[in-house]
Amino acid sequence: MTTDPAPSGKDARQLLASSQELIERVRQNQRATWFPLFVLSAATFLAIPILRFSQRNVTNCGAPTGQGFVCHVYSVWGVWYWPIALVVAYFGISIFYIRRAHAQGLETRIRNFVIAGIHVVVIVTAMGYWTVHLPLGQVNILGLHMQEHSLGLIHRIAAPAFAIGVSLMVLAWIEHNRRLFYMAIVYLAIVLIPISFGWNVSQSSNWNFLPRLIIQGTILLFAGIGFAITQRPLRWPTK
Amino acid sequence: MTIHPSNELDDVVHQRVRLGILAIAHEARRVEFGYLRTNLDLTGGNLSQHISVLESAGLITVEKGYEGKRARTWVSLTKAGNIALREEIAQLKRLIGQIEKPKK
């Protein structure tokens, strides 16, 4: 309990404002949002040659239709590429954040990003493995009888792009970064709806994944450029 | 009779520099002495005094070490420090609210 004269409202306001300004300054000093966006964009673009030239496996062909069989087709390298690429990306991002913050005299809470990211990768990879082995036609999932067309959303949730979107939301929470949060919402909407901006390639083509990866990678790249312009990463913090 | 919010302010925390140290330490897992000195615009001696007050009150912990040949001092917030910071901010908001409340 204080015995000093009661502080005036102006003093209280100044004290509150100065602490909030300091909190915001520390948050800004810790932010390097452009870096994970560039790394995840690079991982998305790098997937293009890997998926294109990978051996493809065919599973769970349904009953023959008038035009032939409908089957699940998946890239063998893609199954391995995404979990490895995302885990390496998350570790790379965390090392960058730690070193950058350390150079300024701060320690960040980026460890939560790596932990959450790895959890999401494990879940998404397991779901991805499960979805390619789902039978075509009507499927019973936890008592819900779902038709093939309604499984599209499950396939998209089991995609690496969904893991990237969720990890960006975790990063937005760690960084207290509202703009990154909104960007992650837009990205997840584009992944889940999905929005192709009218660019579609035939399902039977070896390039049928291309529009999806180009759109997702470009969004990450442009968002990275936007954050890079506002956060000025070329100014490495000096003491 | 209600207690005026200013009576519930903690002398240790209710001070611009010490509140600033707690606010900065709250946002980072640990913060280095040099960062605090620069951002609070203080001399090393002045900052040391405030850090000692907070450390004695159990609101922060101080770790000293070396990186190469360079001495480094790291400050981190304790649980009690976290609570004290939250309470101080809440009291300040209450105080402002009370002052700005129109008189009946």
mmCIF file of C-alpha atoms in Angstrom:
data_model
loop_
_atom_site.group_PDB
_atom_site.id
_atom_site.type_symbol
_atom_site.label_atom_id
_atom_site.label_comp_id
_atom_site.label_asym_id
_atom_site.label_seq_id
_atom_site.Cartn_x
_atom_site.Cartn_y
_atom_site.Cartn_z
ATOM 1 C CA MET A 1 0.000 0.000 0.000
ATOM 2 C CA THR A 2 1.364 3.396 -0.926
ATOM 3 C CA THR A 3 1.578 6.386 1.398
ATOM 4 C CA ASP A 4 2.369 8.859 -1.389
ATOM 5 C CA PRO A 5 -0.256 11.316 -2.574
ATOM 6 C CA ALA A 6 -2.762 9.673 -4.898
ATOM 7 C CA PRO A 7 -1.466 9.782 -8.470
ATOM 8 C CA SER A 8 -3.420 11.896 -10.887
ATOM 9 C CA GLY A 9 -5.279 10.454 -13.853
ATOM 10 C CA LYS A 10 -2.709 12.069 -16.135
ATOM 11 C CA ASP A 11 0.158 10.245 -14.326
ATOM 12 C CA ALA A 12 -1.710 6.954 -14.515
ATOM 13 C CA ARG A 13 -2.435 7.443 -18.201
ATOM 14 C CA GLN A 14 1.197 8.304 -18.926
ATOM 15 C CA LEU A 15 2.445 5.284 -16.974
ATOM 16 C CA LEU A 16 0.037 2.974 -18.764
ATOM 17 C CA ALA A 17 0.812 4.458 -22.164
ATOM 18 C CA SER A 18 4.565 4.192 -21.622
ATOM 19 C CA SER A 19 4.324 0.507 -20.585
ATOM 20 C CA GLN A 20 2.090 -0.279 -23.557
ATOM 21 C CA GLU A 21 4.513 1.495 -25.861
ATOM 22 C CA LEU A 22 7.401 -0.581 -24.450
ATOM 23 C CA ILE A 23 5.413 -3.811 -24.853
ATOM 24 C CA GLU A 24 4.646 -2.938 -28.480
ATOM 25 C CA ARG A 25 8.312 -2.058 -29.120
ATOM 26 C CA VAL A 26 9.494 -5.449 -27.786
ATOM 27 C CA ARG A 27 6.896 -7.214 -29.945
ATOM 28 C CA GLN A 28 8.022 -5.317 -33.022
ATOM 29 C CA ASN A 29 11.678 -6.056 -32.263
ATOM 30 C CA GLN A 30 10.896 -9.773 -32.076
ATOM 31 C CA ARG A 31 8.854 -9.905 -35.287
ATOM 32 C CA ALA A 32 10.424 -11.260 -38.471
ATOM 33 C CA THR A 33 7.225 -12.426 -40.151
ATOM 34 C CA TRP A 34 8.681 -12.144 -43.660
ATOM 35 C CA PHE A 35 11.205 -14.922 -42.986
ATOM 36 C CA PRO A 36 8.783 -17.822 -42.280
ATOM 37 C CA LEU A 37 6.615 -16.665 -45.187
ATOM 38 C CA PHE A 38 9.570 -16.763 -47.589
ATOM 39 C CA VAL A 39 10.716 -20.157 -46.248
ATOM 40 C CA LEU A 40 7.233 -21.698 -46.499
ATOM 41 C CA SER A 41 6.761 -20.197 -49.968
ATOM 42 C CA ALA A 42 10.097 -21.741 -51.062
ATOM 43 C CA ALA A 43 9.020 -25.125 -49.610
ATOM 44 C CA THR A 44 5.759 -24.866 -51.592
ATOM 45 C CA PHE A 45 7.503 -24.030 -54.896
ATOM 46 C CA LEU A 46 10.137 -26.727 -54.332
ATOM 47 C CA ALA A 47 7.327 -29.274 -54.074
ATOM 48 C CA ILE A 48 6.436 -28.687 -57.747
ATOM 49 C CA PRO A 49 9.348 -30.612 -59.362
ATOM 50 C CA ILE A 50 9.214 -33.200 -56.570
ATOM 51 C CA LEU A 51 5.535 -33.953 -57.135
ATOM 52 C CA ARG A 52 5.882 -33.789 -60.933
ATOM 53 C CA PHE A 53 8.778 -36.225 -61.283
ATOM 54 C CA SER A 54 7.903 -38.524 -58.417
ATOM 55 C CA GLN A 55 6.656 -42.049 -58.912
ATOM 56 C CA ARG A 56 2.865 -42.203 -58.431
ATOM 57 C CA ASN A 57 0.985 -44.843 -56.530
ATOM 58 C CA VAL A 58 -2.588 -45.807 -57.313
ATOM 59 C CA THR A 59 -4.805 -47.045 -54.485
ATOM 60 C CA ASN A 60 -8.419 -47.834 -53.728
ATOM 61 C CA CYS A 61 -9.973 -47.893 -57.159
ATOM 62 C CA GLY A 62 -13.748 -47.748 -56.955
ATOM 63 C CA ALA A 63 -16.230 -49.693 -58.970
ATOM 64 C CA PRO A 64 -15.803 -49.307 -62.751
ATOM 65 C CA THR A 65 -17.739 -46.421 -64.291
ATOM 66 C CA GLY A 66 -18.663 -45.918 -67.925
ATOM 67 C CA GLN A 67 -15.293 -44.161 -68.501
ATOM 68 C CA GLY A 68 -13.128 -46.584 -66.501
ATOM 69 C CA PHE A 69 -12.007 -46.663 -62.856
ATOM 70 C CA VAL A 70 -11.780 -43.798 -60.377
ATOM 71 C CA CYS A 71 -8.782 -44.246 -58.083
ATOM 72 C CA HIS A 72 -6.719 -42.372 -55.471
ATOM 73 C CA VAL A 73 -3.377 -41.345 -56.995
ATOM 74 C CA TYR A 74 -0.608 -39.962 -54.812
ATOM 75 C CA SER A 75 3.027 -38.975 -55.198
ATOM 76 C CA VAL A 76 5.434 -41.323 -53.396
ATOM 77 C CA TRP A 77 8.079 -38.608 -52.878
ATOM 78 C CA GLY A 78 5.405 -36.131 -51.826
ATOM 79 C CA VAL A 79 4.508 -38.340 -48.865
ATOM 80 C CA TRP A 80 8.085 -37.955 -47.587
ATOM 81 C CA TYR A 81 8.850 -34.486 -48.909
ATOM 82 C CA TRP A 82 6.224 -32.522 -47.007
ATOM 83 C CA PRO A 83 6.825 -33.746 -43.436
ATOM 84 C CA ILE A 84 10.599 -33.435 -43.868
ATOM 85 C CA ALA A 85 10.408 -30.035 -45.590
ATOM 86 C CA LEU A 86 8.018 -28.587 -43.002
ATOM 87 C CA VAL A 87 9.975 -29.855 -39.990
ATOM 88 C CA VAL A 88 13.237 -28.518 -41.483
ATOM 89 C CA ALA A 89 11.471 -25.221 -42.261
ATOM 90 C CA TYR A 90 10.129 -24.896 -38.694
ATOM 91 C CA PHE A 91 13.548 -25.570 -37.187
ATOM 92 C CA GLY A 92 15.204 -23.130 -39.610
ATOM 93 C CA ILE A 93 12.640 -20.450 -38.770
ATOM 94 C CA SER A 94 13.070 -20.940 -35.025
ATOM 95 C CA ILE A 95 16.881 -20.772 -35.269
ATOM 96 C CA PHE A 96 16.576 -17.545 -37.263
ATOM 97 C CA TYR A 97 14.170 -16.015 -34.710
ATOM 98 C CA ILE A 98 16.331 -17.062 -31.755
ATOM 99 C CA ARG A 99 19.538 -15.658 -33.281
ATOM 100 C CA ARG A 100 17.874 -12.454 -34.396
ATOM 101 C CA ALA A 101 16.282 -11.813 -31.000
ATOM 102 C CA HIS A 102 19.508 -12.763 -29.203
ATOM 103 C CA ALA A 103 21.434 -10.186 -31.241
ATOM 104 C CA GLN A 104 19.093 -7.554 -29.794
ATOM 105 C CA GLY A 105 19.284 -8.837 -26.217
ATOM 106 C CA LEU A 106 15.977 -10.670 -26.159
ATOM 107 C CA GLU A 107 14.795 -14.250 -25.956
ATOM 108 C CA THR A 108 11.700 -15.206 -27.906
ATOM 109 C CA ARG A 109 8.912 -17.722 -27.272
ATOM 110 C CA ILE A 110 9.332 -19.186 -30.778
ATOM 111 C CA ARG A 111 9.779 -22.695 -29.317
ATOM 112 C CA ASN A 112 5.974 -22.907 -29.121
ATOM 113 C CA PHE A 113 5.829 -22.382 -32.891
ATOM 114 C CA VAL A 114 8.116 -25.376 -33.556
ATOM 115 C CA ILE A 115 6.249 -27.595 -31.076
ATOM 116 C CA ALA A 116 2.851 -26.668 -32.537
ATOM 117 C CA GLY A 117 4.189 -26.930 -36.094
ATOM 118 C CA ILE A 118 5.560 -30.438 -35.574
ATOM 119 C CA HIS A 119 2.315 -31.580 -33.939
ATOM 120 C CA VAL A 120 0.323 -30.266 -36.889
ATOM 121 C CA VAL A 121 2.698 -31.932 -39.382
ATOM 122 C CA VAL A 122 2.344 -35.293 -37.615
ATOM 123 C CA ILE A 123 -1.460 -35.028 -37.537
ATOM 124 C CA VAL A 124 -1.722 -33.854 -41.152
ATOM 125 C CA THR A 125 0.690 -36.546 -42.388
ATOM 126 C CA ALA A 126 -1.260 -39.251 -40.561
ATOM 127 C CA MET A 127 -4.515 -37.865 -41.956
ATOM 128 C CA GLY A 128 -2.983 -37.693 -45.447
ATOM 129 C CA TYR A 129 -1.922 -41.332 -45.217
ATOM 130 C CA TRP A 130 -5.387 -42.272 -43.981
ATOM 131 C CA THR A 131 -7.254 -40.321 -46.689
ATOM 132 C CA VAL A 132 -5.385 -41.951 -49.593
ATOM 133 C CA HIS A 133 -6.434 -45.311 -48.189
ATOM 134 C CA LEU A 134 -10.091 -44.333 -47.753
ATOM 135 C CA PRO A 135 -12.358 -46.368 -49.997
ATOM 136 C CA LEU A 136 -14.118 -44.445 -52.740
ATOM 137 C CA GLY A 137 -17.873 -44.071 -52.654
ATOM 138 C CA GLN A 138 -19.749 -43.830 -49.364
ATOM 139 C CA VAL A 139 -17.435 -43.753 -46.336
ATOM 140 C CA ASN A 140 -18.242 -44.247 -42.680
ATOM 141 C CA ILE A 141 -16.172 -41.857 -40.542
ATOM 142 C CA LEU A 142 -16.915 -42.011 -36.810
ATOM 143 C CA GLY A 143 -20.471 -43.053 -37.564
ATOM 144 C CA LEU A 144 -20.965 -40.321 -40.188
ATOM 145 C CA HIS A 145 -21.788 -41.734 -43.594
ATOM 146 C CA MET A 146 -20.114 -39.368 -46.010
ATOM 147 C CA GLN A 147 -20.307 -39.304 -49.775
ATOM 148 C CA GLU A 148 -17.155 -39.052 -51.880
ATOM 149 C CA HIS A 149 -17.857 -35.442 -52.875
ATOM 150 C CA SER A 150 -18.051 -34.339 -49.224
ATOM 151 C CA LEU A 151 -14.676 -35.932 -48.509
ATOM 152 C CA GLY A 152 -12.998 -33.113 -50.458
ATOM 153 C CA LEU A 153 -12.790 -30.976 -47.307
ATOM 154 C CA ILE A 154 -11.150 -33.824 -45.361
ATOM 155 C CA HIS A 155 -8.595 -34.236 -48.157
ATOM 156 C CA ARG A 156 -7.848 -30.517 -48.026
ATOM 157 C CA ILE A 157 -7.498 -30.520 -44.222
ATOM 158 C CA ALA A 158 -5.074 -33.425 -44.612
ATOM 159 C CA ALA A 159 -2.984 -31.375 -47.072
ATOM 160 C CA PRO A 160 0.363 -29.770 -46.154
ATOM 161 C CA ALA A 161 -1.031 -26.341 -47.080
ATOM 162 C CA PHE A 162 -3.466 -26.646 -44.177
ATOM 163 C CA ALA A 163 -0.531 -27.418 -41.834
ATOM 164 C CA ILE A 164 1.216 -24.283 -43.138
ATOM 165 C CA GLY A 165 -1.907 -22.163 -42.516
ATOM 166 C CA VAL A 166 -2.318 -23.466 -38.970
ATOM 167 C CA SER A 167 1.364 -22.887 -38.173
ATOM 168 C CA LEU A 168 1.017 -19.293 -39.429
ATOM 169 C CA MET A 169 -1.893 -18.802 -37.040
ATOM 170 C CA VAL A 170 0.266 -20.083 -34.181
ATOM 171 C CA LEU A 171 2.997 -17.659 -35.243
ATOM 172 C CA ALA A 172 0.460 -14.804 -35.332
ATOM 173 C CA TRP A 173 -0.519 -15.666 -31.755
ATOM 174 C CA ILE A 174 3.127 -15.815 -30.610
ATOM 175 C CA GLU A 175 3.980 -12.546 -32.353
ATOM 176 C CA HIS A 176 0.701 -10.840 -31.298
ATOM 177 C CA ASN A 177 0.499 -10.047 -34.992
ATOM 178 C CA ARG A 178 -3.045 -9.253 -36.122
ATOM 179 C CA ARG A 179 -2.087 -8.729 -39.771
ATOM 180 C CA LEU A 180 -0.467 -12.169 -39.940
ATOM 181 C CA PHE A 181 -3.588 -13.650 -38.331
ATOM 182 C CA TYR A 182 -5.811 -12.143 -41.054
ATOM 183 C CA MET A 183 -3.368 -13.262 -43.731
ATOM 184 C CA ALA A 184 -3.449 -16.838 -42.324
ATOM 185 C CA ILE A 185 -7.292 -16.772 -42.386
ATOM 186 C CA VAL A 186 -7.268 -15.738 -46.067
ATOM 187 C CA TYR A 187 -4.667 -18.391 -46.864
ATOM 188 C CA LEU A 188 -6.668 -21.115 -45.064
ATOM 189 C CA ALA A 189 -9.845 -20.019 -46.860
ATOM 190 C CA ILE A 190 -8.088 -20.336 -50.224
ATOM 191 C CA VAL A 191 -6.785 -23.784 -49.218
ATOM 192 C CA LEU A 192 -10.064 -25.112 -47.821
ATOM 193 C CA ILE A 193 -12.703 -23.696 -50.177
ATOM 194 C CA PRO A 194 -10.542 -24.129 -52.456
ATOM 195 C CA ILE A 195 -10.133 -21.049 -54.644
ATOM 196 C CA SER A 196 -8.306 -21.639 -57.932
ATOM 197 C CA PHE A 197 -9.085 -18.281 -59.619
ATOM 198 C CA GLY A 198 -10.452 -20.226 -62.568
ATOM 199 C CA TRP A 199 -7.150 -21.988 -63.258
ATOM 200 C CA ASN A 200 -7.742 -25.725 -63.392
ATOM 201 C CA VAL A 201 -5.765 -28.562 -64.907
ATOM 202 C CA SER A 202 -7.348 -31.905 -65.792
ATOM 203 C CA GLN A 203 -7.351 -34.476 -62.953
ATOM 204 C CA SER A 204 -5.687 -36.975 -65.279
ATOM 205 C CA SER A 205 -2.749 -34.631 -66.023
ATOM 206 C CA ASN A 206 0.604 -35.038 -64.272
ATOM 207 C CA TRP A 207 0.441 -31.298 -63.589
ATOM 208 C CA ASN A 208 -2.988 -31.266 -61.925
ATOM 209 C CA PHE A 209 -1.451 -30.061 -58.616
ATOM 210 C CA LEU A 210 0.268 -27.086 -60.285
ATOM 211 C CA PRO A 211 -2.423 -24.346 -59.948
ATOM 212 C CA ARG A 212 -2.883 -25.162 -56.268
ATOM 213 C CA LEU A 213 0.827 -24.964 -55.428
ATOM 214 C CA ILE A 214 1.472 -21.892 -57.585
ATOM 215 C CA ILE A 215 -1.442 -20.006 -55.959
ATOM 216 C CA GLN A 216 -0.482 -21.038 -52.413
ATOM 217 C CA GLY A 217 3.239 -20.334 -52.937
ATOM 218 C CA THR A 218 2.517 -16.962 -54.535
ATOM 219 C CA ILE A 219 0.259 -15.880 -51.653
ATOM 220 C CA LEU A 220 2.997 -16.749 -49.162
ATOM 221 C CA LEU A 221 5.616 -14.992 -51.289
ATOM 222 C CA PHE A 222 3.590 -11.789 -51.710
ATOM 223 C CA ALA A 223 2.672 -11.737 -48.024
ATOM 224 C CA GLY A 224 6.384 -12.205 -47.222
ATOM 225 C CA ILE A 225 7.271 -9.261 -49.488
ATOM 226 C CA GLY A 226 4.570 -7.148 -47.813
ATOM 227 C CA PHE A 227 5.859 -7.897 -44.317
ATOM 228 C CA ALA A 228 9.464 -7.424 -45.478
ATOM 229 C CA ILE A 229 8.644 -3.909 -46.696
ATOM 230 C CA THR A 230 6.992 -2.948 -43.388
ATOM 231 C CA GLN A 231 9.420 -4.755 -41.070
ATOM 232 C CA ARG A 232 12.586 -3.748 -42.959
ATOM 233 C CA PRO A 233 14.563 -6.975 -42.463
ATOM 234 C CA LEU A 234 17.708 -5.612 -44.125
ATOM 235 C CA ARG A 235 18.269 -3.621 -40.960
ATOM 236 C CA TRP A 236 19.683 -6.402 -38.828
ATOM 237 C CA PRO A 237 19.288 -5.266 -35.232
ATOM 238 C CA THR A 238 22.438 -3.818 -33.731
ATOM 239 C CA LYS A 239 23.124 -3.072 -30.132
ATOM 240 C CA MET B 1 -16.526 2.697 1.972
ATOM 241 C CA THR B 2 -14.605 1.664 -1.126
ATOM 242 C CA ILE B 3 -10.841 1.750 -1.292
ATOM 243 C CA HIS B 4 -9.472 4.225 -3.807
ATOM 244 C CA PRO B 5 -7.489 2.364 -6.521
ATOM 245 C CA SER B 6 -4.402 4.470 -5.787
ATOM 246 C CA ASN B 7 -4.255 2.878 -2.295
ATOM 247 C CA GLU B 8 -3.863 -0.532 -3.858
ATOM 248 C CA LEU B 9 -0.859 0.426 -5.984
ATOM 249 C CA ASP B 10 2.357 -1.374 -5.113
ATOM 250 C CA ASP B 11 5.224 1.049 -4.425
ATOM 251 C CA VAL B 12 7.771 -1.329 -5.906
ATOM 252 C CA VAL B 13 5.955 -1.613 -9.217
ATOM 253 C CA HIS B 14 4.282 1.775 -9.376
ATOM 254 C CA GLN B 15 7.288 3.545 -10.845
ATOM 255 C CA ARG B 16 7.932 4.292 -14.523
ATOM 256 C CA VAL B 17 11.270 2.470 -14.899
ATOM 257 C CA ARG B 18 10.396 -0.570 -12.787
ATOM 258 C CA LEU B 19 7.049 -0.964 -14.520
ATOM 259 C CA GLY B 20 8.911 -0.666 -17.828
ATOM 260 C CA ILE B 21 11.367 -3.434 -16.829
ATOM 261 C CA LEU B 22 8.466 -5.717 -15.897
ATOM 262 C CA ALA B 23 6.577 -4.886 -19.109
ATOM 263 C CA ILE B 24 9.607 -5.644 -21.301
ATOM 264 C CA ALA B 25 10.480 -8.828 -19.392
ATOM 265 C CA HIS B 26 6.867 -9.953 -19.734
ATOM 266 C CA GLU B 27 7.078 -9.886 -23.537
ATOM 267 C CA ALA B 28 10.365 -11.777 -23.816
ATOM 268 C CA ARG B 29 11.403 -14.995 -22.144
ATOM 269 C CA ARG B 30 14.558 -13.215 -21.001
ATOM 270 C CA VAL B 31 15.885 -9.744 -21.652
ATOM 271 C CA GLU B 32 19.464 -8.548 -21.614
ATOM 272 C CA PHE B 33 20.659 -5.643 -19.478
ATOM 273 C CA GLY B 34 21.802 -3.684 -22.550
ATOM 274 C CA TYR B 35 18.356 -3.901 -24.162
ATOM 275 C CA LEU B 36 16.722 -2.542 -21.005
ATOM 276 C CA ARG B 37 19.289 0.257 -20.691
ATOM 277 C CA THR B 38 18.780 1.363 -24.302
ATOM 278 C CA ASN B 39 15.003 1.120 -24.356
ATOM 279 C CA LEU B 40 14.454 2.716 -20.970
ATOM 280 C CA ASP B 41 17.070 5.363 -21.713
ATOM 281 C CA LEU B 42 18.967 4.921 -18.442
ATOM 282 C CA THR B 43 22.549 4.784 -17.253
ATOM 283 C CA GLY B 44 23.882 1.386 -16.225
ATOM 284 C CA GLY B 45 24.077 2.393 -12.555
ATOM 285 C CA ASN B 46 20.526 3.709 -12.452
ATOM 286 C CA LEU B 47 19.167 0.577 -14.141
ATOM 287 C CA SER B 48 21.114 -1.656 -11.729
ATOM 288 C CA GLN B 49 19.428 0.040 -8.770
ATOM 289 C CA HIS B 50 15.955 -0.559 -10.158
ATOM 290 C CA ILE B 51 16.821 -4.168 -11.016
ATOM 291 C CA SER B 52 18.043 -4.718 -7.442
ATOM 292 C CA VAL B 53 14.749 -3.395 -6.035
ATOM 293 C CA LEU B 54 12.715 -5.737 -8.276
ATOM 294 C CA GLU B 55 15.002 -8.683 -7.551
ATOM 295 C CA SER B 56 14.780 -8.125 -3.787
ATOM 296 C CA ALA B 57 10.977 -8.076 -4.090
ATOM 297 C CA GLY B 58 11.129 -11.419 -5.903
ATOM 298 C CA LEU B 59 9.564 -9.989 -9.058
ATOM 299 C CA ILE B 60 12.461 -10.782 -11.397
ATOM 300 C CA THR B 61 15.412 -13.151 -11.492
ATOM 301 C CA VAL B 62 18.833 -12.049 -12.649
ATOM 302 C CA GLU B 63 21.315 -14.394 -14.337
ATOM 303 C CA LYS B 64 24.877 -13.348 -14.968
ATOM 304 C CA GLY B 65 27.175 -15.098 -17.381
ATOM 305 C CA TYR B 66 29.665 -14.733 -20.173
ATOM 306 C CA GLU B 67 29.400 -14.985 -23.915
ATOM 307 C CA GLY B 68 32.993 -15.333 -25.011
ATOM 308 C CA LYS B 69 34.786 -12.658 -23.030
ATOM 309 C CA ARG B 70 31.736 -10.458 -22.755
ATOM 310 C CA ALA B 71 29.750 -10.323 -19.527
ATOM 311 C CA ARG B 72 26.012 -10.599 -20.025
ATOM 312 C CA THR B 73 23.200 -10.057 -17.518
ATOM 313 C CA TRP B 74 19.802 -11.531 -18.292
ATOM 314 C CA VAL B 75 16.576 -10.572 -16.545
ATOM 315 C CA SER B 76 13.433 -12.693 -16.479
ATOM 316 C CA LEU B 77 10.052 -12.247 -14.879
ATOM 317 C CA THR B 78 9.012 -14.470 -11.966
ATOM 318 C CA LYS B 79 5.454 -15.665 -11.386
ATOM 319 C CA ALA B 80 5.105 -13.033 -8.649
ATOM 320 C CA GLY B 81 6.392 -10.423 -11.119
ATOM 321 C CA ASN B 82 3.829 -11.475 -13.672
ATOM 322 C CA ILE B 83 1.026 -11.149 -11.124
ATOM 323 C CA ALA B 84 2.352 -7.800 -9.882
ATOM 324 C CA LEU B 85 2.479 -6.454 -13.440
ATOM 325 C CA ARG B 86 -1.080 -7.563 -14.181
ATOM 326 C CA GLU B 87 -2.350 -6.064 -10.921
ATOM 327 C CA GLU B 88 -0.563 -2.764 -11.521
ATOM 328 C CA ILE B 89 -1.992 -2.477 -15.045
ATOM 329 C CA ALA B 90 -5.470 -3.351 -13.747
ATOM 330 C CA GLN B 91 -5.188 -0.761 -10.940
ATOM 331 C CA LEU B 92 -4.011 1.893 -13.379
ATOM 332 C CA LYS B 93 -6.965 1.178 -15.649
ATOM 333 C CA ARG B 94 -9.351 1.315 -12.670
ATOM 334 C CA LEU B 95 -7.813 4.578 -11.524
ATOM 335 C CA ILE B 96 -8.168 6.137 -14.975
ATOM 336 C CA GLY B 97 -11.726 4.825 -15.214
ATOM 337 C CA GLN B 98 -12.610 6.287 -11.808
ATOM 338 C CA ILE B 99 -11.172 9.694 -12.663
ATOM 339 C CA GLU B 100 -12.844 9.812 -16.051
ATOM 340 C CA LYS B 101 -16.206 8.680 -14.639
ATOM 341 C CA PRO B 102 -18.675 11.593 -14.766
ATOM 342 C CA LYS B 103 -19.557 12.930 -11.283
ATOM 343 C CA LYS B 104 -23.171 12.435 -10.150
#
